[in-house]
Amino acid sequence: MNRNILHKEVQDYIKAYRQLDPAVVAFKKSPFPDVSPSELAAQIDGWQRACKKLPTWAYSANIYYPDKINLEQCSSEHTALVKQSLIRKGSKVVDVTGGFSVDSCYIAQEAHIVVHCELNEKLSQIVKHNAEQLGVRNLVPLHTDGVKFVEEQEDDSLDYIYIDPSRRVNHAKVFLLEDCEPNIVELQDMFFRKSRYILCKLSPLMDINSALQKLKHVKLLYVISVDSDCKELLFLQDRDFNGETTITAIRLFSDQLQNISFTPEEEKSTLVKTSEPLNYLYDPDVAITKAGAFKSVAKAFGLFKLHTHTHLYTSENLVKDFPGRIFKIQNVYSLGEFKKLNTFAKANVATKNFPIKVDEIRKKFKIKDGGADFLYFVTDYAENHIVIHCSKVE
């Protein structure tokens, strides 16, 4: 950590040029002998990333930004607030895998104390500085191995252990829970001796059913998307809980929050009627589909499905608060009719439970991407291949 970056004249320079392309700044001569052009560029790049992901931090004075990879891997403010909501007031929390401390800083607003463990000494120094600037007085940054730190604590001395295991091992991506580092599957028994709760953040690429089989006492599972991009899976384990996991899909978009909760048994036992396309078409958000709420979302919003395995929904009347994209249906064609009548030179094409891929459809029917028209190529309740022409409801 180069503390010269925190000098007022350097911070003023960064603020004056923070709208520039960082690559341009990296090739300009630095006006400061103790701060290199690449360091100035890194701070400007960090600020620009924080504007989208961490606006509160971006507009706080004297925030020091770490290496790009640390910013890429950290949580956004919105997802950090979900974690904060799961922490009981006055709790003692250990963040085993540290990082840039976004989650730790938000959790600290509810907790009595948060110990932030980080193996990277430079990053730990940055976290300490930023916590001071943000006024997070109950965050304790330690340059240490988080697993060893927890192991050294007395049994039942903690309330929560927060862990975000790395999905990169030896520079290669891993997809099995037990291949991540640290190995939460092996560690959970030791963690439960030290703490009642384990809060585990996992990649959205992880298989939910597999994770639920390997993680013990999972009380709550959150599937979180931000602006239609599934960002993370969040598992809350409670060593005193032995019931069925409640799954909540959370859609965060345009400063709004939509959610739906269900249990696997409720999803399995729910009966949903199918229907031909009616007046409106509903395409669920990625958080809904990742969570597996295919029937639960239909029940919650009083919708019909187009087919058991076509995860699109329809209704006569508009359901405005549906968690996903909503369309007004203009026309419905059989595939044969569409082949004869196709007049769409440009449209947004999507497929659901359909044997032909989008690229093949575009090529076959000579449809360019874009425009106001949407074409859904789907299988309907009677096993027919149909094309639904619709327009988006804003």
mmCIF file of C-alpha atoms in Angstrom:
data_model
loop_
_atom_site.group_PDB
_atom_site.id
_atom_site.type_symbol
_atom_site.label_atom_id
_atom_site.label_comp_id
_atom_site.label_asym_id
_atom_site.label_seq_id
_atom_site.Cartn_x
_atom_site.Cartn_y
_atom_site.Cartn_z
ATOM 1 C CA MET A 1 0.000 0.000 0.000
ATOM 2 C CA ASN A 2 1.540 3.270 -1.137
ATOM 3 C CA ARG A 3 0.425 5.850 1.417
ATOM 4 C CA ASN A 4 1.695 8.663 -0.787
ATOM 5 C CA ILE A 5 -1.486 8.106 -2.823
ATOM 6 C CA LEU A 6 -3.435 9.467 0.151
ATOM 7 C CA HIS A 7 -1.716 12.869 0.103
ATOM 8 C CA LYS A 8 -4.192 15.673 -0.639
ATOM 9 C CA GLU A 9 -2.553 16.794 -3.870
ATOM 10 C CA VAL A 10 -2.586 13.216 -5.214
ATOM 11 C CA GLN A 11 -6.223 12.708 -4.221
ATOM 12 C CA ASP A 12 -7.107 16.032 -5.873
ATOM 13 C CA TYR A 13 -5.346 14.896 -9.065
ATOM 14 C CA ILE A 14 -7.205 11.552 -9.065
ATOM 15 C CA LYS A 15 -10.519 13.354 -8.549
ATOM 16 C CA ALA A 16 -9.785 15.787 -11.381
ATOM 17 C CA TYR A 17 -8.925 13.033 -13.876
ATOM 18 C CA ARG A 18 -11.149 10.163 -12.678
ATOM 19 C CA GLN A 19 -13.420 10.355 -15.730
ATOM 20 C CA LEU A 20 -10.501 9.621 -18.067
ATOM 21 C CA ASP A 21 -9.684 6.231 -19.526
ATOM 22 C CA PRO A 22 -7.259 4.674 -16.986
ATOM 23 C CA ALA A 23 -5.089 3.458 -19.884
ATOM 24 C CA VAL A 24 -4.545 7.081 -20.940
ATOM 25 C CA VAL A 25 -3.472 8.025 -17.405
ATOM 26 C CA ALA A 26 -1.125 5.031 -17.239
ATOM 27 C CA PHE A 27 0.835 6.396 -20.225
ATOM 28 C CA LYS A 28 0.972 9.990 -18.970
ATOM 29 C CA LYS A 29 3.892 11.146 -16.866
ATOM 30 C CA SER A 30 3.052 11.228 -13.171
ATOM 31 C CA PRO A 31 3.406 14.680 -11.545
ATOM 32 C CA PHE A 32 4.280 12.962 -8.264
ATOM 33 C CA PRO A 33 7.727 11.421 -7.715
ATOM 34 C CA ASP A 34 6.448 8.853 -5.210
ATOM 35 C CA VAL A 35 3.354 7.745 -7.163
ATOM 36 C CA SER A 36 3.731 6.001 -10.508
ATOM 37 C CA PRO A 37 1.426 6.480 -13.531
ATOM 38 C CA SER A 38 0.220 2.879 -13.154
ATOM 39 C CA GLU A 39 -0.735 3.533 -9.524
ATOM 40 C CA LEU A 40 -2.709 6.637 -10.510
ATOM 41 C CA ALA A 41 -4.419 4.668 -13.276
ATOM 42 C CA ALA A 42 -5.270 1.856 -10.838
ATOM 43 C CA GLN A 43 -6.968 4.291 -8.449
ATOM 44 C CA ILE A 44 -8.962 5.854 -11.282
ATOM 45 C CA ASP A 45 -9.947 2.415 -12.564
ATOM 46 C CA GLY A 46 -10.963 1.449 -9.027
ATOM 47 C CA TRP A 47 -13.115 4.549 -8.640
ATOM 48 C CA GLN A 48 -14.861 3.913 -11.952
ATOM 49 C CA ARG A 49 -15.648 0.324 -10.947
ATOM 50 C CA ALA A 50 -16.830 1.438 -7.518
ATOM 51 C CA CYS A 51 -19.267 3.933 -9.094
ATOM 52 C CA LYS A 52 -21.266 1.010 -10.472
ATOM 53 C CA LYS A 53 -20.720 -1.493 -7.679
ATOM 54 C CA LEU A 54 -20.061 0.572 -4.538
ATOM 55 C CA PRO A 55 -21.441 4.093 -5.047
ATOM 56 C CA THR A 56 -21.319 4.948 -1.335
ATOM 57 C CA TRP A 57 -17.605 4.132 -1.294
ATOM 58 C CA ALA A 58 -16.952 5.900 -4.596
ATOM 59 C CA TYR A 59 -18.280 9.154 -3.204
ATOM 60 C CA SER A 60 -16.535 8.860 0.160
ATOM 61 C CA ALA A 61 -13.268 10.759 0.584
ATOM 62 C CA ASN A 62 -9.830 9.106 0.624
ATOM 63 C CA ILE A 63 -10.909 5.575 -0.277
ATOM 64 C CA TYR A 64 -7.923 3.494 -1.392
ATOM 65 C CA TYR A 65 -8.706 1.010 -4.175
ATOM 66 C CA PRO A 66 -6.960 -2.379 -4.324
ATOM 67 C CA ASP A 67 -5.866 -4.433 -7.336
ATOM 68 C CA LYS A 68 -8.490 -4.882 -10.037
ATOM 69 C CA ILE A 69 -9.058 -8.561 -9.225
ATOM 70 C CA ASN A 70 -10.058 -7.707 -5.633
ATOM 71 C CA LEU A 71 -12.675 -5.276 -6.920
ATOM 72 C CA GLU A 72 -13.956 -7.796 -9.447
ATOM 73 C CA GLN A 73 -14.395 -10.443 -6.750
ATOM 74 C CA CYS A 74 -15.974 -8.279 -4.057
ATOM 75 C CA SER A 75 -19.713 -8.012 -3.429
ATOM 76 C CA SER A 76 -21.802 -5.070 -4.520
ATOM 77 C CA GLU A 77 -23.470 -2.814 -1.971
ATOM 78 C CA HIS A 78 -26.870 -4.304 -2.830
ATOM 79 C CA THR A 79 -25.842 -7.910 -2.215
ATOM 80 C CA ALA A 80 -23.931 -6.896 0.939
ATOM 81 C CA LEU A 81 -27.166 -5.473 2.339
ATOM 82 C CA VAL A 82 -28.800 -8.895 2.003
ATOM 83 C CA LYS A 83 -26.043 -10.399 4.168
ATOM 84 C CA GLN A 84 -26.387 -7.568 6.657
ATOM 85 C CA SER A 85 -30.105 -8.396 7.051
ATOM 86 C CA LEU A 86 -29.221 -11.940 8.192
ATOM 87 C CA ILE A 87 -27.028 -10.851 11.112
ATOM 88 C CA ARG A 88 -28.456 -10.475 14.590
ATOM 89 C CA LYS A 89 -27.649 -7.246 16.400
ATOM 90 C CA GLY A 90 -24.687 -7.422 18.756
ATOM 91 C CA SER A 91 -23.183 -10.549 17.215
ATOM 92 C CA LYS A 92 -19.528 -11.524 17.023
ATOM 93 C CA VAL A 93 -18.572 -12.351 13.432
ATOM 94 C CA VAL A 94 -15.419 -13.652 11.778
ATOM 95 C CA ASP A 95 -14.972 -13.106 8.049
ATOM 96 C CA VAL A 96 -12.665 -16.004 7.232
ATOM 97 C CA THR A 97 -11.826 -15.038 3.655
ATOM 98 C CA GLY A 98 -11.641 -11.252 4.007
ATOM 99 C CA GLY A 99 -11.049 -9.660 0.624
ATOM 100 C CA PHE A 100 -11.904 -6.001 0.025
ATOM 101 C CA SER A 101 -14.235 -6.069 3.078
ATOM 102 C CA VAL A 102 -17.469 -4.857 1.460
ATOM 103 C CA ASP A 103 -19.499 -7.612 3.142
ATOM 104 C CA SER A 104 -17.613 -7.174 6.435
ATOM 105 C CA CYS A 105 -18.280 -3.435 6.533
ATOM 106 C CA TYR A 106 -22.012 -3.897 5.984
ATOM 107 C CA ILE A 107 -22.263 -6.812 8.402
ATOM 108 C CA ALA A 108 -20.453 -4.640 10.972
ATOM 109 C CA GLN A 109 -23.409 -2.232 10.961
ATOM 110 C CA GLU A 110 -25.442 -4.942 12.728
ATOM 111 C CA ALA A 111 -22.720 -6.874 14.560
ATOM 112 C CA HIS A 112 -20.911 -5.953 17.750
ATOM 113 C CA ILE A 113 -17.561 -6.839 16.199
ATOM 114 C CA VAL A 114 -16.359 -8.241 12.864
ATOM 115 C CA VAL A 115 -12.894 -9.765 12.635
ATOM 116 C CA HIS A 116 -11.694 -9.507 9.033
ATOM 117 C CA CYS A 117 -9.035 -12.108 8.213
ATOM 118 C CA GLU A 118 -6.934 -11.604 5.088
ATOM 119 C CA LEU A 119 -3.764 -13.398 3.953
ATOM 120 C CA ASN A 120 -2.711 -10.555 1.642
ATOM 121 C CA GLU A 121 -0.917 -8.051 3.879
ATOM 122 C CA LYS A 122 -1.291 -5.133 1.448
ATOM 123 C CA LEU A 123 -5.025 -5.757 1.111
ATOM 124 C CA SER A 124 -5.392 -6.010 4.892
ATOM 125 C CA GLN A 125 -3.738 -2.578 5.234
ATOM 126 C CA ILE A 126 -6.108 -1.145 2.623
ATOM 127 C CA VAL A 127 -9.109 -2.578 4.479
ATOM 128 C CA LYS A 128 -7.940 -1.012 7.753
ATOM 129 C CA HIS A 129 -7.533 2.397 6.098
ATOM 130 C CA ASN A 130 -10.897 2.304 4.305
ATOM 131 C CA ALA A 131 -12.778 1.154 7.416
ATOM 132 C CA GLU A 132 -11.410 4.210 9.236
ATOM 133 C CA GLN A 133 -12.488 6.513 6.386
ATOM 134 C CA LEU A 134 -15.972 4.965 6.340
ATOM 135 C CA GLY A 135 -16.315 5.175 10.111
ATOM 136 C CA VAL A 136 -16.599 1.423 10.630
ATOM 137 C CA ARG A 137 -15.048 1.325 14.097
ATOM 138 C CA ASN A 138 -15.978 -2.254 14.995
ATOM 139 C CA LEU A 139 -14.142 -3.879 12.071
ATOM 140 C CA VAL A 140 -10.881 -5.520 13.161
ATOM 141 C CA PRO A 141 -8.642 -6.259 10.143
ATOM 142 C CA LEU A 142 -6.085 -9.006 10.768
ATOM 143 C CA HIS A 143 -3.345 -10.132 8.404
ATOM 144 C CA THR A 144 -3.812 -13.820 9.175
ATOM 145 C CA ASP A 145 -5.133 -17.164 7.995
ATOM 146 C CA GLY A 146 -8.862 -17.045 8.755
ATOM 147 C CA VAL A 147 -9.296 -20.795 9.181
ATOM 148 C CA LYS A 148 -6.446 -20.982 11.682
ATOM 149 C CA PHE A 149 -7.829 -17.952 13.516
ATOM 150 C CA VAL A 150 -11.227 -19.621 13.928
ATOM 151 C CA GLU A 151 -9.599 -22.902 14.997
ATOM 152 C CA GLU A 152 -7.778 -21.073 17.797
ATOM 153 C CA GLN A 153 -10.985 -19.573 19.241
ATOM 154 C CA GLU A 154 -12.805 -21.148 22.168
ATOM 155 C CA ASP A 155 -15.823 -23.317 21.393
ATOM 156 C CA ASP A 156 -19.086 -21.344 21.186
ATOM 157 C CA SER A 157 -17.208 -18.044 21.356
ATOM 158 C CA LEU A 158 -18.523 -16.797 17.968
ATOM 159 C CA ASP A 159 -21.991 -16.133 16.598
ATOM 160 C CA TYR A 160 -21.358 -16.141 12.835
ATOM 161 C CA ILE A 161 -18.599 -17.325 10.540
ATOM 162 C CA TYR A 162 -18.766 -15.718 7.108
ATOM 163 C CA ILE A 163 -16.891 -17.421 4.280
ATOM 164 C CA ASP A 164 -16.555 -16.801 0.557
ATOM 165 C CA PRO A 165 -14.445 -19.725 -0.691
ATOM 166 C CA SER A 166 -12.337 -19.105 -3.781
ATOM 167 C CA ARG A 167 -13.523 -20.706 -7.000
ATOM 168 C CA ARG A 168 -10.020 -20.369 -8.450
ATOM 169 C CA VAL A 169 -7.427 -22.910 -7.345
ATOM 170 C CA ASN A 170 -3.958 -22.793 -8.919
ATOM 171 C CA HIS A 171 -5.310 -20.288 -11.478
ATOM 172 C CA ALA A 172 -7.985 -22.738 -12.663
ATOM 173 C CA LYS A 173 -11.741 -22.450 -12.089
ATOM 174 C CA VAL A 174 -13.343 -25.188 -10.001
ATOM 175 C CA PHE A 175 -17.022 -26.061 -9.912
ATOM 176 C CA LEU A 176 -17.364 -28.562 -7.068
ATOM 177 C CA LEU A 177 -17.916 -27.206 -3.574
ATOM 178 C CA GLU A 178 -15.266 -29.437 -2.024
ATOM 179 C CA ASP A 179 -12.670 -28.220 -4.567
ATOM 180 C CA CYS A 180 -12.981 -24.579 -3.468
ATOM 181 C CA GLU A 181 -10.517 -23.047 -1.022
ATOM 182 C CA PRO A 182 -11.039 -23.174 1.889
ATOM 183 C CA ASN A 183 -12.944 -26.469 1.726
ATOM 184 C CA ILE A 184 -16.150 -25.549 3.553
ATOM 185 C CA VAL A 185 -17.413 -29.154 3.392
ATOM 186 C CA GLU A 186 -14.493 -30.374 5.498
ATOM 187 C CA LEU A 187 -14.458 -27.344 7.777
ATOM 188 C CA GLN A 188 -18.131 -27.043 8.705
ATOM 189 C CA ASP A 189 -17.958 -29.392 11.727
ATOM 190 C CA MET A 190 -15.079 -27.391 13.216
ATOM 191 C CA PHE A 191 -16.876 -24.131 12.414
ATOM 192 C CA PHE A 192 -20.022 -25.354 14.184
ATOM 193 C CA ARG A 193 -18.010 -26.002 17.337
ATOM 194 C CA LYS A 194 -16.962 -22.361 17.359
ATOM 195 C CA SER A 195 -20.136 -20.704 16.079
ATOM 196 C CA ARG A 196 -23.864 -21.349 15.800
ATOM 197 C CA TYR A 197 -24.166 -19.887 12.278
ATOM 198 C CA ILE A 198 -22.171 -20.222 9.064
ATOM 199 C CA LEU A 199 -22.943 -17.771 6.273
ATOM 200 C CA CYS A 200 -21.469 -19.052 3.018
ATOM 201 C CA LYS A 201 -21.344 -17.158 -0.279
ATOM 202 C CA LEU A 202 -21.012 -19.364 -3.377
ATOM 203 C CA SER A 203 -20.787 -18.847 -7.112
ATOM 204 C CA PRO A 204 -24.086 -18.876 -9.059
ATOM 205 C CA LEU A 205 -22.512 -21.615 -11.202
ATOM 206 C CA MET A 206 -22.629 -24.009 -8.256
ATOM 207 C CA ASP A 207 -25.272 -26.733 -8.377
ATOM 208 C CA ILE A 208 -27.812 -25.925 -5.660
ATOM 209 C CA ASN A 209 -29.019 -29.474 -5.024
ATOM 210 C CA SER A 210 -25.455 -30.746 -4.720
ATOM 211 C CA ALA A 211 -24.557 -27.945 -2.283
ATOM 212 C CA LEU A 212 -27.650 -28.653 -0.148
ATOM 213 C CA GLN A 213 -26.608 -32.288 0.117
ATOM 214 C CA LYS A 214 -23.071 -31.396 1.224
ATOM 215 C CA LEU A 215 -23.789 -28.491 3.567
ATOM 216 C CA LYS A 216 -25.388 -29.324 6.917
ATOM 217 C CA HIS A 217 -28.281 -27.558 8.667
ATOM 218 C CA VAL A 218 -29.013 -25.103 5.837
ATOM 219 C CA LYS A 219 -31.903 -23.003 7.109
ATOM 220 C CA LEU A 220 -32.004 -20.355 4.385
ATOM 221 C CA LEU A 221 -30.755 -20.169 0.821
ATOM 222 C CA TYR A 222 -30.784 -16.923 -1.135
ATOM 223 C CA VAL A 223 -30.326 -16.768 -4.904
ATOM 224 C CA ILE A 224 -29.482 -13.153 -5.737
ATOM 225 C CA SER A 225 -29.524 -11.438 -9.119
ATOM 226 C CA VAL A 226 -28.602 -7.840 -9.904
ATOM 227 C CA ASP A 227 -29.958 -6.313 -13.112
ATOM 228 C CA SER A 228 -30.819 -9.736 -14.556
ATOM 229 C CA ASP A 229 -27.388 -11.202 -13.802
ATOM 230 C CA CYS A 230 -27.268 -13.959 -11.170
ATOM 231 C CA LYS A 231 -24.496 -12.852 -8.797
ATOM 232 C CA GLU A 232 -24.355 -15.250 -5.866
ATOM 233 C CA LEU A 233 -25.819 -18.040 -3.799
ATOM 234 C CA LEU A 234 -25.975 -17.375 -0.071
ATOM 235 C CA PHE A 235 -26.387 -20.264 2.379
ATOM 236 C CA LEU A 236 -27.214 -19.654 6.048
ATOM 237 C CA GLN A 237 -26.418 -22.729 8.136
ATOM 238 C CA ASP A 238 -27.783 -22.978 11.689
ATOM 239 C CA ARG A 239 -26.414 -25.879 13.732
ATOM 240 C CA ASP A 240 -29.695 -26.011 15.714
ATOM 241 C CA PHE A 241 -31.825 -26.296 12.563
ATOM 242 C CA ASN A 242 -32.899 -29.651 11.113
ATOM 243 C CA GLY A 243 -35.908 -28.746 8.962
ATOM 244 C CA GLU A 244 -36.383 -28.109 5.258
ATOM 245 C CA THR A 245 -34.447 -25.277 3.658
ATOM 246 C CA THR A 246 -36.397 -22.157 2.693
ATOM 247 C CA ILE A 247 -35.202 -20.874 -0.673
ATOM 248 C CA THR A 248 -35.625 -17.204 -1.570
ATOM 249 C CA ALA A 249 -34.999 -15.825 -5.047
ATOM 250 C CA ILE A 250 -34.131 -12.121 -4.869
ATOM 251 C CA ARG A 251 -34.208 -9.865 -7.905
ATOM 252 C CA LEU A 252 -32.436 -6.512 -7.465
ATOM 253 C CA PHE A 253 -32.924 -4.035 -10.294
ATOM 254 C CA SER A 254 -33.202 -0.260 -10.701
ATOM 255 C CA ASP A 255 -33.033 0.165 -6.904
ATOM 256 C CA GLN A 256 -36.025 -2.160 -6.503
ATOM 257 C CA LEU A 257 -36.245 -5.553 -4.827
ATOM 258 C CA GLN A 258 -38.546 -8.441 -5.697
ATOM 259 C CA ASN A 259 -38.481 -11.812 -3.993
ATOM 260 C CA ILE A 260 -40.277 -15.108 -3.742
ATOM 261 C CA SER A 261 -39.754 -17.778 -1.075
ATOM 262 C CA PHE A 262 -40.582 -21.483 -1.137
ATOM 263 C CA THR A 263 -39.340 -24.870 0.026
ATOM 264 C CA PRO A 264 -38.302 -27.725 -2.282
ATOM 265 C CA GLU A 265 -41.306 -29.740 -1.073
ATOM 266 C CA GLU A 266 -43.692 -26.864 -1.829
ATOM 267 C CA GLU A 267 -42.245 -26.567 -5.324
ATOM 268 C CA LYS A 268 -42.555 -30.312 -5.883
ATOM 269 C CA SER A 269 -46.160 -30.554 -4.671
ATOM 270 C CA THR A 270 -47.513 -27.420 -6.374
ATOM 271 C CA LEU A 271 -49.915 -28.018 -9.248
ATOM 272 C CA VAL A 272 -49.879 -25.490 -12.073
ATOM 273 C CA LYS A 273 -52.300 -25.375 -14.989
ATOM 274 C CA THR A 274 -51.046 -24.973 -18.547
ATOM 275 C CA SER A 275 -52.648 -22.763 -21.154
ATOM 276 C CA GLU A 276 -52.335 -21.494 -24.685
ATOM 277 C CA PRO A 277 -50.743 -18.022 -24.862
ATOM 278 C CA LEU A 278 -53.251 -15.442 -23.574
ATOM 279 C CA ASN A 279 -52.801 -11.641 -23.539
ATOM 280 C CA TYR A 280 -49.523 -11.398 -21.630
ATOM 281 C CA LEU A 281 -46.295 -13.390 -21.572
ATOM 282 C CA TYR A 282 -43.918 -13.550 -18.596
ATOM 283 C CA ASP A 283 -40.237 -14.526 -18.739
ATOM 284 C CA PRO A 284 -38.888 -15.062 -15.193
ATOM 285 C CA ASP A 285 -35.700 -13.462 -13.911
ATOM 286 C CA VAL A 286 -32.553 -15.588 -13.726
ATOM 287 C CA ALA A 287 -32.812 -15.678 -9.902
ATOM 288 C CA ILE A 288 -36.182 -17.438 -10.230
ATOM 289 C CA THR A 289 -34.907 -20.041 -12.689
ATOM 290 C CA LYS A 290 -31.648 -20.664 -10.807
ATOM 291 C CA ALA A 291 -33.604 -21.150 -7.581
ATOM 292 C CA GLY A 292 -35.885 -23.646 -9.344
ATOM 293 C CA ALA A 293 -39.106 -21.766 -8.507
ATOM 294 C CA PHE A 294 -40.752 -22.848 -11.770
ATOM 295 C CA LYS A 295 -44.129 -23.770 -10.273
ATOM 296 C CA SER A 296 -43.910 -21.603 -7.164
ATOM 297 C CA VAL A 297 -43.715 -18.392 -9.187
ATOM 298 C CA ALA A 298 -46.795 -19.389 -11.215
ATOM 299 C CA LYS A 299 -48.736 -20.066 -8.013
ATOM 300 C CA ALA A 300 -47.559 -16.855 -6.331
ATOM 301 C CA PHE A 301 -48.702 -14.640 -9.207
ATOM 302 C CA GLY A 302 -51.718 -16.621 -10.434
ATOM 303 C CA LEU A 303 -50.278 -17.508 -13.841
ATOM 304 C CA PHE A 304 -50.541 -20.372 -16.306
ATOM 305 C CA LYS A 305 -47.500 -22.141 -17.772
ATOM 306 C CA LEU A 306 -47.217 -22.658 -21.515
ATOM 307 C CA HIS A 307 -45.918 -26.214 -20.969
ATOM 308 C CA THR A 308 -44.627 -28.204 -17.995
ATOM 309 C CA HIS A 309 -41.059 -27.784 -19.269
ATOM 310 C CA THR A 310 -41.456 -24.398 -20.968
ATOM 311 C CA HIS A 311 -40.663 -21.931 -18.223
ATOM 312 C CA LEU A 312 -42.760 -19.098 -19.603
ATOM 313 C CA TYR A 313 -46.063 -17.938 -18.150
ATOM 314 C CA THR A 314 -49.214 -16.287 -19.436
ATOM 315 C CA SER A 315 -52.332 -14.481 -18.193
ATOM 316 C CA GLU A 316 -55.415 -12.650 -19.443
ATOM 317 C CA ASN A 317 -54.797 -9.611 -17.237
ATOM 318 C CA LEU A 318 -51.524 -7.808 -16.584
ATOM 319 C CA VAL A 319 -49.590 -8.799 -13.451
ATOM 320 C CA LYS A 320 -47.317 -5.773 -13.025
ATOM 321 C CA ASP A 321 -45.161 -6.996 -10.141
ATOM 322 C CA PHE A 322 -43.976 -10.223 -11.784
ATOM 323 C CA PRO A 323 -40.229 -10.761 -11.103
ATOM 324 C CA GLY A 324 -38.993 -10.792 -14.668
ATOM 325 C CA ARG A 325 -39.727 -9.431 -18.120
ATOM 326 C CA ILE A 326 -43.353 -8.829 -19.135
ATOM 327 C CA PHE A 327 -44.634 -8.784 -22.722
ATOM 328 C CA LYS A 328 -47.887 -7.967 -24.504
ATOM 329 C CA ILE A 329 -48.632 -10.751 -26.969
ATOM 330 C CA GLN A 330 -49.310 -9.493 -30.489
ATOM 331 C CA ASN A 331 -49.627 -12.733 -32.458
ATOM 332 C CA VAL A 332 -49.107 -16.471 -32.087
ATOM 333 C CA TYR A 333 -48.017 -18.559 -35.082
ATOM 334 C CA SER A 334 -47.519 -22.237 -35.635
ATOM 335 C CA LEU A 335 -43.995 -22.881 -36.887
ATOM 336 C CA GLY A 336 -45.415 -23.688 -40.322
ATOM 337 C CA GLU A 337 -47.352 -20.396 -40.434
ATOM 338 C CA PHE A 338 -44.280 -18.467 -39.371
ATOM 339 C CA LYS A 339 -42.216 -20.010 -42.186
ATOM 340 C CA LYS A 340 -44.775 -18.786 -44.739
ATOM 341 C CA LEU A 341 -45.570 -15.391 -43.209
ATOM 342 C CA ASN A 342 -42.253 -14.323 -41.684
ATOM 343 C CA THR A 343 -41.775 -10.602 -42.307
ATOM 344 C CA PHE A 344 -39.369 -9.899 -39.437
ATOM 345 C CA ALA A 345 -36.116 -8.532 -40.794
ATOM 346 C CA LYS A 346 -35.095 -7.566 -37.257
ATOM 347 C CA ALA A 347 -36.227 -8.873 -33.849
ATOM 348 C CA ASN A 348 -35.073 -10.109 -30.438
ATOM 349 C CA VAL A 349 -35.187 -13.902 -30.647
ATOM 350 C CA ALA A 350 -35.399 -16.300 -27.688
ATOM 351 C CA THR A 351 -36.106 -20.012 -27.339
ATOM 352 C CA LYS A 352 -37.637 -22.003 -24.484
ATOM 353 C CA ASN A 353 -37.994 -25.782 -24.658
ATOM 354 C CA PHE A 354 -37.390 -25.653 -28.419
ATOM 355 C CA PRO A 355 -35.230 -27.951 -30.580
ATOM 356 C CA ILE A 356 -33.525 -25.226 -32.650
ATOM 357 C CA LYS A 357 -30.980 -22.777 -31.210
ATOM 358 C CA VAL A 358 -31.265 -18.996 -31.536
ATOM 359 C CA ASP A 359 -28.330 -18.677 -33.962
ATOM 360 C CA GLU A 360 -29.818 -21.325 -36.250
ATOM 361 C CA ILE A 361 -33.212 -19.577 -36.179
ATOM 362 C CA ARG A 362 -31.653 -16.238 -37.088
ATOM 363 C CA LYS A 363 -29.782 -17.808 -39.977
ATOM 364 C CA LYS A 364 -32.744 -19.853 -41.202
ATOM 365 C CA PHE A 365 -35.242 -16.963 -41.154
ATOM 366 C CA LYS A 366 -32.714 -14.159 -41.883
ATOM 367 C CA ILE A 367 -33.615 -12.191 -38.756
ATOM 368 C CA LYS A 368 -31.155 -9.568 -37.515
ATOM 369 C CA ASP A 369 -30.817 -8.909 -33.775
ATOM 370 C CA GLY A 370 -32.504 -5.936 -32.089
ATOM 371 C CA GLY A 371 -35.539 -3.725 -32.494
ATOM 372 C CA ALA A 372 -38.810 -3.521 -30.548
ATOM 373 C CA ASP A 373 -40.209 -6.894 -31.592
ATOM 374 C CA PHE A 374 -39.648 -10.065 -29.547
ATOM 375 C CA LEU A 375 -40.055 -13.567 -30.952
ATOM 376 C CA TYR A 376 -40.271 -16.537 -28.583
ATOM 377 C CA PHE A 377 -39.865 -19.934 -30.226
ATOM 378 C CA VAL A 378 -41.394 -22.409 -27.765
ATOM 379 C CA THR A 379 -43.155 -25.712 -27.244
ATOM 380 C CA ASP A 380 -46.750 -25.266 -26.075
ATOM 381 C CA TYR A 381 -48.934 -27.392 -23.771
ATOM 382 C CA ALA A 382 -50.033 -29.600 -26.706
ATOM 383 C CA GLU A 383 -46.390 -30.291 -27.732
ATOM 384 C CA ASN A 384 -46.676 -27.962 -30.737
ATOM 385 C CA HIS A 385 -43.786 -25.756 -31.816
ATOM 386 C CA ILE A 386 -45.077 -22.180 -31.921
ATOM 387 C CA VAL A 387 -43.735 -18.642 -32.312
ATOM 388 C CA ILE A 388 -45.016 -15.894 -30.020
ATOM 389 C CA HIS A 389 -44.659 -12.329 -31.317
ATOM 390 C CA CYS A 390 -44.756 -9.819 -28.470
ATOM 391 C CA SER A 391 -43.649 -6.374 -27.346
ATOM 392 C CA LYS A 392 -42.083 -5.492 -24.010
ATOM 393 C CA VAL A 393 -44.193 -3.918 -21.261
ATOM 394 C CA GLU A 394 -42.024 -1.311 -19.538
#
